[in-house]
Coordinates of C-alpha atoms in Angstrom, one line a residue:
Chain A
M1 CA 0.4 -19.0 2.0
P2 CA 3.7 -17.6 3.3
V3 CA 4.2 -13.9 2.7
K4 CA 7.8 -14.5 1.5
L5 CA 6.5 -16.8 -1.2
L6 CA 3.8 -14.3 -2.2
I7 CA 6.4 -11.5 -2.5
Q8 CA 8.8 -13.8 -4.4
L9 CA 6.1 -14.8 -6.9
S10 CA 4.8 -11.3 -7.3
W11 CA 8.3 -9.9 -7.8
R12 CA 9.1 -12.5 -10.6
N13 CA 5.7 -11.9 -12.2
I14 CA 6.5 -8.2 -12.3
W15 CA 9.7 -8.9 -14.2
R16 CA 7.8 -11.2 -16.6
H17 CA 6.3 -8.1 -18.2
R18 CA 9.1 -5.7 -17.5
R19 CA 8.4 -3.2 -20.2
R20 CA 4.7 -2.8 -19.3
N21 CA 5.4 -2.6 -15.6
A22 CA 8.4 -0.3 -16.2
I23 CA 6.1 2.2 -17.9
L24 CA 3.6 2.0 -15.1
V25 CA 6.3 2.3 -12.4
S26 CA 7.7 5.3 -14.3
A27 CA 4.3 6.9 -14.4
I28 CA 3.8 6.4 -10.7
A29 CA 7.3 7.7 -10.0
V30 CA 6.8 10.9 -12.1
A31 CA 3.5 11.5 -10.4
V32 CA 4.9 11.0 -6.9
T33 CA 7.8 13.3 -7.8
G34 CA 5.4 16.0 -9.0
V35 CA 3.2 15.7 -6.0
M36 CA 6.1 15.6 -3.6
L37 CA 7.7 18.6 -5.2
L38 CA 4.5 20.5 -5.1
N39 CA 4.2 19.5 -1.5
T40 CA 7.6 21.0 -0.8
M41 CA 6.4 24.2 -2.4
M42 CA 3.2 24.2 -0.4
R43 CA 5.1 23.4 2.8
G44 CA 7.6 26.2 2.1
M45 CA 4.7 28.6 1.5
Q46 CA 3.1 27.5 4.7
Q47 CA 6.3 28.0 6.7
D48 CA 6.9 31.3 5.1
L49 CA 3.3 32.5 5.9
R50 CA 3.6 31.2 9.5
N51 CA 7.1 32.7 10.1
T52 CA 6.1 36.0 8.6
A53 CA 3.0 36.1 10.8
I54 CA 4.9 35.1 13.9
E55 CA 7.8 37.5 13.3
N56 CA 5.5 40.3 12.5
L57 CA 5.6 41.3 16.2
T58 CA 3.0 38.6 16.9
G59 CA 5.0 35.7 18.2
H60 CA 3.3 32.3 18.7
V61 CA 1.2 33.6 21.5
K62 CA 0.3 37.1 22.6
I63 CA -1.2 38.5 25.8
L64 CA -3.5 41.5 25.3
E65 CA -6.3 43.4 27.0
P66 CA -9.6 42.0 25.8
G67 CA -11.0 44.2 23.0
Y68 CA -7.6 45.6 22.1
L69 CA -7.7 43.9 18.7
H70 CA -11.0 45.6 17.7
D71 CA -10.1 49.0 19.2
P72 CA -6.4 49.3 19.8
G73 CA -5.2 52.2 21.9
I74 CA -3.4 53.1 25.1
E75 CA -6.7 53.0 27.1
R76 CA -6.5 49.2 26.6
G77 CA -3.1 48.9 28.3
F78 CA -2.5 46.7 31.3
D79 CA 0.0 46.5 34.2
I80 CA 2.6 43.9 33.9
L81 CA 2.5 41.4 36.8
E82 CA 5.5 41.2 39.1
G83 CA 7.5 38.0 38.4
W84 CA 5.0 36.8 35.7
Q85 CA 7.9 35.5 33.6
N86 CA 8.7 32.9 36.3
T87 CA 5.5 31.1 35.3
L88 CA 6.6 30.7 31.7
P89 CA 7.1 27.1 30.5
D90 CA 10.7 25.9 29.6
H91 CA 10.0 25.7 25.9
V92 CA 9.5 29.5 25.6
A93 CA 12.3 30.9 23.3
G94 CA 11.8 34.5 24.3
W95 CA 9.2 37.2 25.1
A96 CA 8.9 40.9 24.6
S97 CA 6.5 43.4 26.3
R98 CA 5.5 46.4 24.2
I99 CA 3.3 49.4 24.0
R100 CA 1.7 49.9 20.6
V101 CA -0.5 52.9 19.7
P102 CA -1.7 54.3 16.4
G103 CA -0.1 57.6 15.4
V104 CA 0.8 60.0 12.7
I105 CA 4.3 60.8 11.6
M106 CA 5.3 64.0 9.8
S107 CA 8.2 65.4 8.0
E108 CA 8.6 68.5 5.9
R109 CA 7.8 66.4 2.9
G110 CA 4.8 64.3 4.1
T111 CA 2.6 62.8 6.7
R112 CA 1.8 59.1 7.2
G113 CA -0.3 57.0 9.5
I114 CA 1.8 54.5 11.5
Q115 CA 1.9 52.1 14.4
L116 CA 4.2 53.6 17.1
V117 CA 5.7 50.7 19.1
G118 CA 7.6 51.1 22.3
I119 CA 10.1 48.3 22.8
D120 CA 13.0 46.9 24.8
P121 CA 15.5 46.4 22.0
A122 CA 17.3 43.6 23.9
R123 CA 14.1 41.5 23.8
E124 CA 13.3 42.0 20.1
S125 CA 15.4 39.0 18.9
I126 CA 12.0 37.2 18.8
S127 CA 10.7 39.5 16.0
F128 CA 11.8 40.6 12.6
L129 CA 13.5 43.6 14.1
G130 CA 16.2 41.5 15.7
Q131 CA 17.5 40.4 12.3
A132 CA 16.7 43.5 10.3
E133 CA 19.4 45.5 8.7
V134 CA 19.7 49.0 10.1
A135 CA 21.3 52.0 8.5
G136 CA 22.4 54.2 11.3
D137 CA 22.0 53.2 15.0
R138 CA 19.8 50.6 16.7
L139 CA 17.9 51.7 19.7
S140 CA 20.1 51.4 22.8
G141 CA 17.5 50.4 25.3
P142 CA 14.0 51.1 26.7
E143 CA 15.0 54.6 27.7
D144 CA 16.2 55.5 24.2
S145 CA 13.8 58.3 23.0
R146 CA 15.0 58.2 19.4
I147 CA 13.1 56.3 16.7
L148 CA 13.7 53.5 14.2
I149 CA 11.8 53.9 11.0
G150 CA 11.4 51.6 7.9
G151 CA 13.3 52.2 4.7
L152 CA 10.1 52.7 2.6
L153 CA 8.7 55.1 5.1
A154 CA 11.9 57.0 5.1
E155 CA 11.7 57.3 1.3
A156 CA 8.1 58.4 1.5
L157 CA 9.0 61.1 4.0
D158 CA 12.2 61.9 2.2
T159 CA 14.2 61.6 5.4
A160 CA 17.2 59.7 6.8
A161 CA 19.0 58.6 10.0
G162 CA 20.0 61.6 12.1
R163 CA 17.1 63.8 11.0
R164 CA 14.1 64.7 13.1
L165 CA 10.4 63.8 12.6
V166 CA 7.3 64.8 14.5
L167 CA 4.9 62.2 15.9
V168 CA 1.4 62.7 17.0
T169 CA -0.6 60.2 19.1
Q170 CA -3.1 60.1 21.9
G171 CA -2.0 60.0 25.5
A172 CA -3.4 57.9 28.4
D173 CA -5.5 60.9 29.5
G174 CA -7.1 61.1 26.0
R175 CA -5.3 64.2 25.0
T176 CA -3.1 64.5 21.9
R177 CA 0.6 64.2 22.4
E178 CA 3.0 65.7 19.9
A179 CA 6.7 65.4 20.1
G180 CA 9.8 65.6 17.9
F181 CA 12.0 62.5 17.6
R182 CA 15.4 62.1 16.1
I183 CA 15.8 59.1 13.8
A184 CA 18.4 56.7 15.2
G185 CA 18.3 54.4 12.2
V186 CA 16.4 53.2 9.2
Y187 CA 15.6 49.4 9.1
R188 CA 15.0 47.1 6.2
A189 CA 12.5 44.2 6.5
E190 CA 11.9 41.3 4.1
I191 CA 8.2 42.2 4.0
A192 CA 7.8 45.6 2.5
G193 CA 4.6 46.4 4.4
L194 CA 6.4 46.3 7.7
E195 CA 8.7 49.1 6.7
K196 CA 5.8 51.4 6.0
A197 CA 3.8 50.5 9.1
F198 CA 6.0 50.3 12.1
V199 CA 8.0 53.0 13.9
F200 CA 9.9 51.9 17.0
T201 CA 11.1 53.8 20.1
G202 CA 12.2 52.9 23.6
L203 CA 9.4 51.4 25.8
A204 CA 10.0 53.6 28.8
A205 CA 10.4 56.7 26.6
L206 CA 7.1 56.1 24.9
Q207 CA 5.4 55.4 28.3
R208 CA 6.6 58.8 29.5
L209 CA 5.3 60.5 26.4
L210 CA 1.9 58.8 26.8
G211 CA 1.8 59.4 30.5
T212 CA 1.4 55.8 31.5
D213 CA 3.4 52.9 32.9
K214 CA 1.2 50.2 31.2
I215 CA 1.9 48.1 28.2
T216 CA -0.4 46.9 25.5
E217 CA 1.0 43.5 24.6
I218 CA 3.4 40.7 25.6
S219 CA 4.6 38.7 22.7
I220 CA 5.9 35.1 23.3
R221 CA 8.0 33.0 20.9
L222 CA 8.1 29.2 21.5
D223 CA 10.9 26.6 20.8
D224 CA 8.3 24.0 20.1
E225 CA 5.2 25.0 18.1
D226 CA 3.4 21.8 18.9
R227 CA 3.1 23.0 22.6
E228 CA 1.3 26.2 21.6
T229 CA -2.1 25.1 23.0
S230 CA -0.6 24.0 26.4
T231 CA 1.3 27.3 26.6
I232 CA -1.9 29.3 26.0
A233 CA -3.7 27.3 28.7
A234 CA -0.9 27.9 31.2
L235 CA -0.7 31.7 30.4
A236 CA -4.5 32.0 30.6
E237 CA -4.2 30.9 34.2
T238 CA -1.5 33.5 35.0
F239 CA -3.3 36.3 33.1
E240 CA -6.8 35.6 34.1
S241 CA -8.4 38.8 33.0
R242 CA -6.4 39.2 29.8
A243 CA -6.9 37.7 26.3
V244 CA -4.2 35.1 25.5
A245 CA -4.3 34.5 21.7
S246 CA -2.4 32.3 19.3
W247 CA -0.9 33.7 16.1
R248 CA -3.7 31.9 14.3
Q249 CA -6.3 34.2 16.0
L250 CA -4.2 37.3 15.5
E251 CA -3.3 36.6 11.9
P252 CA -6.5 34.7 10.7
Q253 CA -5.8 35.3 7.0
A254 CA -2.3 33.7 7.2
A255 CA -3.7 30.8 9.4
A256 CA -6.5 30.2 6.8
M257 CA -4.1 30.1 4.0
V258 CA -2.0 27.5 5.9
E259 CA -5.0 25.4 6.4
V260 CA -6.2 25.7 2.9
S261 CA -2.8 24.6 1.6
D262 CA -3.0 21.6 3.9
V263 CA -6.3 20.5 2.3
T264 CA -4.9 21.4 -1.2
I265 CA -2.0 18.9 -0.6
Y266 CA -4.5 16.1 0.1
I267 CA -6.8 16.9 -2.8
L268 CA -3.9 17.2 -5.2
F269 CA -2.5 13.8 -4.1
V270 CA -5.8 12.1 -4.4
I271 CA -6.5 13.4 -7.9
V272 CA -3.0 12.6 -9.3
M273 CA -2.7 9.2 -7.6
G274 CA -6.3 8.4 -8.1
A275 CA -5.9 8.8 -11.9
L276 CA -2.8 6.5 -11.7
T277 CA -4.8 3.9 -9.8
F278 CA -6.9 3.3 -12.9
G279 CA -3.7 2.6 -14.8
L280 CA -2.7 0.1 -12.1
V281 CA -6.1 -1.6 -12.2
N282 CA -5.8 -1.9 -16.0
T283 CA -2.3 -3.5 -15.7
L284 CA -3.4 -5.9 -13.0
V285 CA -6.5 -6.9 -14.9
T286 CA -4.4 -7.6 -17.9
A287 CA -1.9 -9.5 -15.8
V288 CA -4.7 -11.6 -14.3
M289 CA -6.3 -12.3 -17.7
E290 CA -3.0 -13.3 -19.2
R291 CA -2.4 -15.7 -16.3
L292 CA -5.8 -17.3 -16.1
R293 CA -4.5 -20.7 -16.9
E294 CA -1.7 -20.4 -14.4
L295 CA -4.0 -19.1 -11.7
G296 CA -6.4 -22.0 -12.5
M297 CA -3.5 -24.5 -12.1
L298 CA -2.5 -22.9 -8.8
R299 CA -6.1 -23.3 -7.6
A300 CA -6.1 -26.9 -8.9
I301 CA -3.0 -27.9 -7.0
G302 CA -4.5 -26.5 -3.7
M303 CA -3.9 -22.8 -3.5
R304 CA -6.8 -21.3 -1.5
P305 CA -8.8 -18.5 -3.1
R306 CA -7.6 -16.0 -0.4
A307 CA -4.0 -16.8 -1.4
V308 CA -4.9 -15.9 -5.0
V309 CA -6.3 -12.6 -3.8
A310 CA -3.2 -12.0 -1.7
Q311 CA -1.0 -12.6 -4.7
V312 CA -2.8 -9.9 -6.7
V313 CA -2.7 -7.5 -3.8
V314 CA 1.0 -8.1 -3.2
E315 CA 1.8 -7.6 -6.9
S316 CA -0.2 -4.4 -6.9
T317 CA 1.5 -3.2 -3.7
V318 CA 5.0 -4.1 -5.0
I319 CA 4.5 -2.1 -8.2
M320 CA 3.2 0.8 -6.3
A321 CA 5.9 0.6 -3.7
I322 CA 8.7 0.6 -6.4
G323 CA 7.0 3.6 -8.1
V324 CA 6.6 5.5 -4.9
A325 CA 10.1 4.8 -3.7
A326 CA 11.6 5.9 -7.1
G327 CA 9.4 9.0 -7.1
L328 CA 10.4 10.0 -3.6
I329 CA 14.1 9.5 -4.4
L330 CA 13.7 11.6 -7.5
A331 CA 11.8 14.3 -5.7
W332 CA 14.6 14.4 -3.0
C333 CA 17.2 14.8 -5.8
V334 CA 15.3 17.7 -7.4
F335 CA 14.6 19.2 -4.1
S336 CA 18.3 19.2 -3.1
F337 CA 19.0 21.6 -6.0
V338 CA 16.6 24.2 -4.7
A339 CA 16.8 23.4 -1.0
D340 CA 18.6 26.7 -0.2
G341 CA 15.8 28.8 -1.7
I342 CA 14.4 30.1 -4.9
D343 CA 14.9 33.8 -5.7
L344 CA 11.6 35.3 -6.5
T345 CA 12.6 39.0 -6.2
A346 CA 11.0 39.6 -9.6
F347 CA 7.6 38.9 -8.0
D348 CA 8.4 40.8 -4.8
D349 CA 5.3 43.1 -4.8
S350 CA 2.9 40.2 -5.5
L351 CA 4.4 38.0 -2.9
A352 CA 4.4 40.9 -0.3
S353 CA 0.6 41.1 -0.7
F354 CA 0.4 37.5 0.5
G355 CA 2.8 38.2 3.3
M356 CA 5.5 36.1 1.7
R357 CA 9.2 36.7 1.4
P358 CA 11.1 37.2 -1.9
T359 CA 13.3 34.2 -1.3
F360 CA 11.2 31.1 -1.3
V361 CA 12.5 28.1 0.6
P362 CA 10.8 24.8 -0.1
V363 CA 10.4 22.4 2.7
F364 CA 10.8 18.6 2.3
D365 CA 8.5 17.4 5.1
I366 CA 9.0 13.8 6.2
R367 CA 5.3 13.7 7.2
D368 CA 4.5 14.1 3.5
V369 CA 6.7 11.1 2.7
A370 CA 4.7 9.1 5.2
L371 CA 1.4 10.5 3.9
I372 CA 2.3 9.5 0.3
A373 CA 3.5 6.1 1.3
V374 CA 0.5 5.3 3.4
L375 CA -2.1 6.7 0.9
S376 CA -0.3 4.9 -2.0
L377 CA -0.4 1.7 -0.1
A378 CA -4.1 2.1 0.5
L379 CA -4.7 3.0 -3.2
S380 CA -2.7 0.0 -4.4
I381 CA -4.9 -2.3 -2.2
L382 CA -8.0 -0.6 -3.5
A383 CA -6.7 -1.0 -7.1
S384 CA -6.1 -4.7 -6.6
F385 CA -9.7 -5.3 -5.4
Y386 CA -11.3 -5.6 -8.8
P387 CA -8.5 -7.7 -10.5
A388 CA -8.3 -9.9 -7.4
R389 CA -12.1 -10.4 -7.6
R390 CA -11.7 -11.5 -11.2
A391 CA -8.8 -13.8 -10.2
V392 CA -10.7 -15.5 -7.4
K393 CA -13.7 -16.1 -9.6
I394 CA -11.7 -18.2 -11.9
K395 CA -12.8 -21.8 -11.8
P396 CA -9.7 -24.0 -11.9
L397 CA -11.2 -26.4 -14.4
E398 CA -12.4 -23.7 -16.8
A399 CA -9.0 -22.0 -16.6
L400 CA -7.1 -25.2 -17.3
R401 CA -9.3 -25.9 -20.4
R402 CA -8.3 -22.5 -22.0
Chain B
M1 CA -7.6 -53.9 -0.3
E2 CA -8.0 -50.4 1.0
R3 CA -10.1 -48.2 -1.3
V4 CA -8.6 -44.8 -2.2
V5 CA -11.6 -43.8 -4.4
E6 CA -15.2 -44.8 -4.1
C7 CA -17.7 -43.4 -6.6
R8 CA -21.4 -44.3 -6.3
D9 CA -24.1 -43.5 -8.8
V10 CA -22.1 -40.4 -9.9
G11 CA -23.8 -38.1 -12.4
R12 CA -22.7 -34.8 -13.9
T13 CA -25.0 -32.8 -16.0
Y14 CA -24.1 -29.5 -17.6
D15 CA -27.0 -27.1 -17.9
D16 CA -25.1 -24.3 -19.6
D17 CA -26.7 -24.9 -23.0
A18 CA -30.4 -25.1 -23.9
V19 CA -30.1 -28.9 -24.0
P20 CA -28.6 -30.5 -20.8
V21 CA -25.5 -32.5 -21.4
H22 CA -25.0 -35.6 -19.3
A23 CA -21.3 -35.9 -19.0
L24 CA -21.5 -38.7 -16.4
R25 CA -24.5 -41.0 -15.7
N26 CA -24.8 -43.4 -12.8
V27 CA -21.1 -44.1 -12.6
D28 CA -19.9 -46.6 -10.0
F29 CA -16.1 -46.8 -9.7
D30 CA -13.6 -47.9 -7.1
L31 CA -9.9 -47.5 -7.0
A32 CA -7.8 -49.5 -4.6
A33 CA -4.5 -48.3 -3.0
G34 CA -1.5 -49.2 -5.2
E35 CA -3.5 -49.5 -8.4
W36 CA -2.7 -47.8 -11.7
V37 CA -5.9 -47.4 -13.6
S38 CA -6.6 -45.8 -17.0
L39 CA -9.9 -44.2 -17.8
A40 CA -10.3 -44.7 -21.5
G41 CA -12.8 -43.7 -24.1
P42 CA -13.3 -41.4 -27.1
S43 CA -13.6 -37.7 -26.7
G44 CA -16.7 -36.7 -24.8
S45 CA -17.0 -40.1 -23.2
G46 CA -16.7 -38.5 -19.7
K47 CA -13.2 -39.8 -18.7
S48 CA -11.8 -36.4 -18.0
T49 CA -15.0 -35.3 -16.2
L50 CA -14.7 -38.4 -13.9
L51 CA -11.1 -37.6 -13.2
H52 CA -11.9 -34.0 -12.4
V53 CA -14.9 -35.0 -10.1
I54 CA -12.6 -37.4 -8.2
G55 CA -10.0 -34.6 -8.0
G56 CA -12.5 -32.1 -6.6
L57 CA -12.0 -29.8 -9.6
D58 CA -15.6 -30.4 -10.6
Q59 CA -18.7 -31.1 -8.5
P60 CA -21.0 -34.0 -9.5
T61 CA -24.7 -33.2 -9.8
A62 CA -25.6 -36.6 -8.4
G63 CA -24.1 -39.4 -6.4
S64 CA -21.2 -39.7 -3.9
V65 CA -17.5 -39.4 -4.3
V66 CA -15.2 -40.5 -1.5
V67 CA -11.5 -39.9 -1.6
D68 CA -9.3 -41.4 1.1
G69 CA -12.4 -41.6 3.4
V70 CA -13.5 -38.0 2.7
E71 CA -16.8 -37.2 1.0
V72 CA -15.8 -34.8 -1.7
T73 CA -19.2 -33.5 -2.5
A74 CA -19.7 -32.2 1.0
L75 CA -16.6 -30.0 1.0
A76 CA -16.6 -26.2 0.7
T77 CA -14.2 -24.4 -1.7
A78 CA -11.4 -23.9 0.8
Q79 CA -11.7 -27.5 2.1
L80 CA -11.5 -28.8 -1.5
S81 CA -8.3 -26.8 -1.9
D82 CA -6.9 -28.4 1.2
L83 CA -7.9 -31.9 -0.1
R84 CA -6.2 -31.3 -3.4
L85 CA -3.1 -29.8 -1.7
N86 CA -2.7 -32.6 0.8
K87 CA -4.1 -35.8 -0.7
I88 CA -4.0 -35.5 -4.5
G89 CA -1.3 -34.9 -7.0
F90 CA -2.1 -33.6 -10.4
V91 CA -0.3 -34.1 -13.7
F92 CA -1.8 -32.0 -16.5
Q93 CA -1.8 -32.4 -20.2
A94 CA 0.0 -29.1 -20.7
Y95 CA 2.4 -29.4 -17.7
N96 CA 1.2 -26.2 -16.2
L97 CA 4.4 -25.2 -14.4
I98 CA 4.8 -21.7 -13.1
P99 CA 7.0 -20.0 -15.8
V100 CA 8.8 -17.6 -13.4
L101 CA 10.0 -20.3 -11.1
S102 CA 12.8 -22.8 -11.6
A103 CA 12.2 -26.6 -11.7
L104 CA 13.3 -26.8 -8.0
E105 CA 11.1 -23.8 -7.0
N106 CA 8.1 -25.3 -8.9
V107 CA 8.4 -28.5 -6.9
E108 CA 9.1 -26.6 -3.7
F109 CA 6.1 -24.3 -4.3
I110 CA 3.5 -26.9 -3.3
L111 CA 5.4 -27.7 -0.1
Q112 CA 5.5 -24.0 0.7
L113 CA 1.7 -24.0 0.3
Q114 CA 1.7 -26.8 2.9
G115 CA 3.8 -24.6 5.2
L116 CA 6.9 -26.9 5.5
D117 CA 10.1 -25.3 6.6
R118 CA 12.8 -24.4 4.1
A119 CA 15.3 -27.2 4.8
E120 CA 12.7 -29.9 4.5
R121 CA 11.2 -28.4 1.4
R122 CA 14.6 -28.2 -0.3
S123 CA 15.5 -31.7 0.7
R124 CA 12.2 -33.3 -0.4
S125 CA 12.1 -31.3 -3.7
R126 CA 15.6 -32.3 -4.6
D127 CA 14.9 -35.9 -3.8
A128 CA 11.8 -35.8 -6.0
L129 CA 13.7 -34.2 -8.9
H130 CA 16.7 -36.5 -8.6
S131 CA 14.5 -39.6 -8.5
L132 CA 13.1 -38.5 -11.9
G133 CA 16.5 -37.8 -13.4
L134 CA 16.2 -34.1 -13.2
A135 CA 19.2 -33.2 -11.1
D136 CA 20.8 -31.3 -14.0
V137 CA 17.9 -29.0 -14.7
E138 CA 16.7 -28.1 -11.2
H139 CA 17.7 -24.4 -11.7
R140 CA 16.2 -24.1 -15.1
R141 CA 12.9 -22.4 -15.7
P142 CA 10.2 -24.2 -17.7
G143 CA 11.0 -22.2 -20.9
E144 CA 14.5 -23.6 -20.8
M145 CA 13.4 -27.3 -20.6
S146 CA 12.1 -29.8 -23.1
G147 CA 8.5 -31.0 -23.0
G148 CA 9.5 -34.3 -21.5
Q149 CA 11.5 -32.6 -18.8
Q150 CA 8.7 -30.3 -18.0
Q151 CA 6.3 -33.2 -17.7
R152 CA 8.7 -34.9 -15.3
V153 CA 9.0 -31.8 -13.2
A154 CA 5.1 -31.7 -13.1
I155 CA 5.2 -35.4 -11.9
A156 CA 7.9 -34.4 -9.3
R157 CA 5.6 -31.6 -8.1
A158 CA 2.7 -34.0 -8.0
I159 CA 4.4 -36.7 -5.9
V160 CA 6.6 -34.5 -3.6
T161 CA 3.7 -34.2 -1.2
E162 CA 3.3 -37.9 -1.1
P163 CA -0.3 -37.9 -2.1
V164 CA -2.7 -40.8 -1.7
L165 CA -3.7 -40.4 -5.3
L166 CA -2.0 -39.2 -8.4
L167 CA -4.3 -38.0 -11.2
A168 CA -2.9 -37.6 -14.7
D169 CA -5.1 -36.1 -17.4
E170 CA -3.8 -37.0 -20.9
P171 CA -0.2 -36.9 -19.7
S172 CA 1.2 -38.0 -23.1
A173 CA -0.9 -35.7 -25.2
N174 CA 2.0 -33.3 -25.9
L175 CA 4.9 -35.8 -26.0
D176 CA 6.5 -37.8 -28.7
T177 CA 6.6 -41.6 -28.6
S178 CA 10.0 -41.9 -27.0
T179 CA 9.3 -39.2 -24.4
T180 CA 5.9 -40.8 -23.6
R181 CA 7.7 -44.1 -23.0
E182 CA 10.2 -42.5 -20.7
L183 CA 7.3 -40.8 -18.8
L184 CA 5.4 -44.1 -18.5
E185 CA 8.5 -45.8 -17.2
V186 CA 8.7 -43.1 -14.5
L187 CA 5.0 -43.6 -13.6
Q188 CA 5.4 -47.4 -13.5
T189 CA 8.4 -47.1 -11.2
L190 CA 6.4 -44.8 -8.9
N191 CA 3.5 -47.2 -8.9
R192 CA 5.5 -50.4 -8.4
E193 CA 8.3 -49.3 -6.2
R194 CA 6.6 -46.6 -4.1
G195 CA 3.1 -47.9 -4.3
V196 CA 1.7 -44.6 -5.6
T197 CA -2.0 -45.0 -6.7
I198 CA -2.4 -43.5 -10.1
L199 CA -5.5 -42.7 -12.2
T200 CA -5.0 -41.6 -15.8
A201 CA -7.5 -40.3 -18.3
T202 CA -6.2 -41.2 -21.8
H203 CA -7.0 -42.3 -25.2
D204 CA -3.4 -43.3 -25.9
P205 CA -3.0 -47.1 -26.3
M206 CA 0.6 -46.9 -25.1
V207 CA -0.5 -45.4 -21.8
M208 CA -3.2 -48.1 -21.4
G209 CA -0.6 -50.7 -22.0
Y210 CA 1.3 -49.7 -18.9
T211 CA -1.7 -49.6 -16.5
S212 CA -2.8 -52.5 -14.4
R213 CA -6.5 -51.9 -15.1
Q214 CA -8.5 -50.2 -17.7
V215 CA -12.0 -48.7 -17.3
N216 CA -13.8 -47.7 -20.5
L217 CA -16.4 -45.0 -20.7
R218 CA -18.8 -44.1 -23.4
D219 CA -21.5 -41.4 -23.3
G220 CA -20.8 -40.8 -19.6
K221 CA -21.2 -44.4 -18.6
V222 CA -18.8 -47.1 -17.6
V223 CA -19.1 -49.7 -20.4
R224 CA -16.2 -51.9 -19.4
D225 CA -14.1 -52.4 -16.3
D226 CA -11.5 -55.1 -16.4
S227 CA -11.0 -55.3 -12.7

C-alpha cells in the first residue's frame, strides 16, 4: 500500500475525531514542552558545572607530576620542555603554566590557609581570572611580585589593595619561606569559593621565593571539547613521564553530576512519554474498535493485513509527530524568554556549594530535540502494536456483519 | 462458455455453538462468464454464505471453489486479499464506503491498492463514476450523498478494477423501490453492455426479476437452479 495513501487516510481519520485527538495531541505537546524545558535546565546546569570546573584553573586538560593531586607541593614540580608548545594540536584555545603551592596568608586581623598560585597573567585568559573584575591593579607579568587576592578573603583579613600581607609556604629545599607581599588588586569571581581559596602572584617571582625554576601544572583549554581524548593522547606522548588528566579526572564530583543529569534526562523522558503512550494506546484501540466495520470492508476489498497494521502505525505516528512538533515549538517559545539567563542570586550560597553560578543560563540542545523526536517515534510505533494486532485480527466477514 | 466460478460439493459448517450449524451442504454451482445470477432463499438458507465462500471472505469446510481458474480454498490470507483485490468486485448491503474520502477517492482507493499511477487512477475512477451518472458528486463524501448515490459509488468502486466477477450481497436492502430500480438498471447495463459477470444474494423479487438465472437455496442446499 503506498505510503502517501496511508498518510492521507491516517490524516483524515485523525480529523474524524478531532476533539479526542486534539486532547491527546495537547497532552503530548504539554508533556514534550515540559520535558524539553527541563532538559534545557539540565543542559544549562551541566554547562555551568562543566564551565566552572574548567575555568577553575583546571582547563580541559592538565599536565601534572604523577602524585601531585594526592600530595600537592613544590617537590612535585617539573621542568617545562623546550618548545613543547609546538606539539600542541590546532584546536587548543590557550594554555597556561603555573606553580601552585599550599600556604598561609596573614594580616593583622587574621590568618587563612590558601593556594598560592604563580602565573603569567597574559596567559590567564583561559581561566576565570581573565574575566574577573579587579579592584586595583592586575598583575603586570610573571616578574610581578605583588599579589591578587579574592574579595571574600580581603574581607576576612580586613585588608584592601595597596596594603601588605605576609605569606608563609614551603620552599623547594623543604624549608619554610615567609615574605611580605603588597596587594596589587582584589578580584571578584562568580564562584564565591574561588575568592577565598586562590592568591595569585607572578610565576617567576614565586619561583624565586620558592628557590626553584620548576612549575607544577600546565593547564590547556580547547576550542573543541569533543577532541579532548585525542588531545590527551597526543600530550601523553610529549609528556611521557607526566600525568595528563582531563577535567573529568580533576573535578570528579562535577563530572559525576554531569553524567547523572544525562541519565536523569533519559529517565524523565521515558517516564513522562511512557505514561502518555498509554493514552495513545487507548485512543488507537478506541479508533480501531469504532472502525471495525470499515477495516473489515478494507480487508474484504483486498487490503492486505500488513497494510491494516501500517495504517494503525502511521496514524499513531502522525498523532505523536504533531504533538511532539507542537511541544517542541512551544518549548522553544518559552525558552526564548529565558534564553539570556535566570537570575538566581537569592540562592547564591546554595548554588555555590554545587559549583554553580548565580545566573543560570538554560541551553536548548538540538541533540535533545533529536532524542525526543526519535524516542517519540519509537514509542508511537510501540503504542500502535497492540491496537494494530487487534485490527489485523479482524475477520472481514465478522466485521461486515456488525 | 467459460466458467468464472466452479463450486463442487461445497460444505460450510460452523462449530462455534454446541450444535454444529451446516450453512452449506454439498453445493454444486457453476457461474459462466457474462451471466447475472441471483442466489435466492429465505434467511438462513445459505445464500450469503455461498457468496462469501466464492468471494474468499469465508472458507468452506468441505469441497472445492475455483474462481477464474484459481482454487480459493488453497490460498493463504494474503493471496486471498490479492484475489479479492484483482479479480472480484464487492457491493455490500450497507455500501461500506470510507467516510473520510470523497466519492472519487473511494473509487480511486482500490486502484491505489493495486499500485496504479495517479493519472491512470484518476482517469479510470472518473470514467467509472461518470458511467454511473455520478459526475456531479465525485467530490462529495459519503455523508453528503443519498443512499442510492452511495450504492452507485460502491458499484463504481467494485467495477473500476474490471473484475472477472461482481458479487453483490443484498444490494437493495437499504434502498427504496425507485432507487432499487435505478440500481438494477445500472447492473443490467454493466452486465449486458460490458459483459460483467454478476452474482447477487437477495430475497428481493425485484432483483430476481432482472437476473438471467436464479438459484434457490434452502437449509444450505441448492433446491432449484433454472439454468
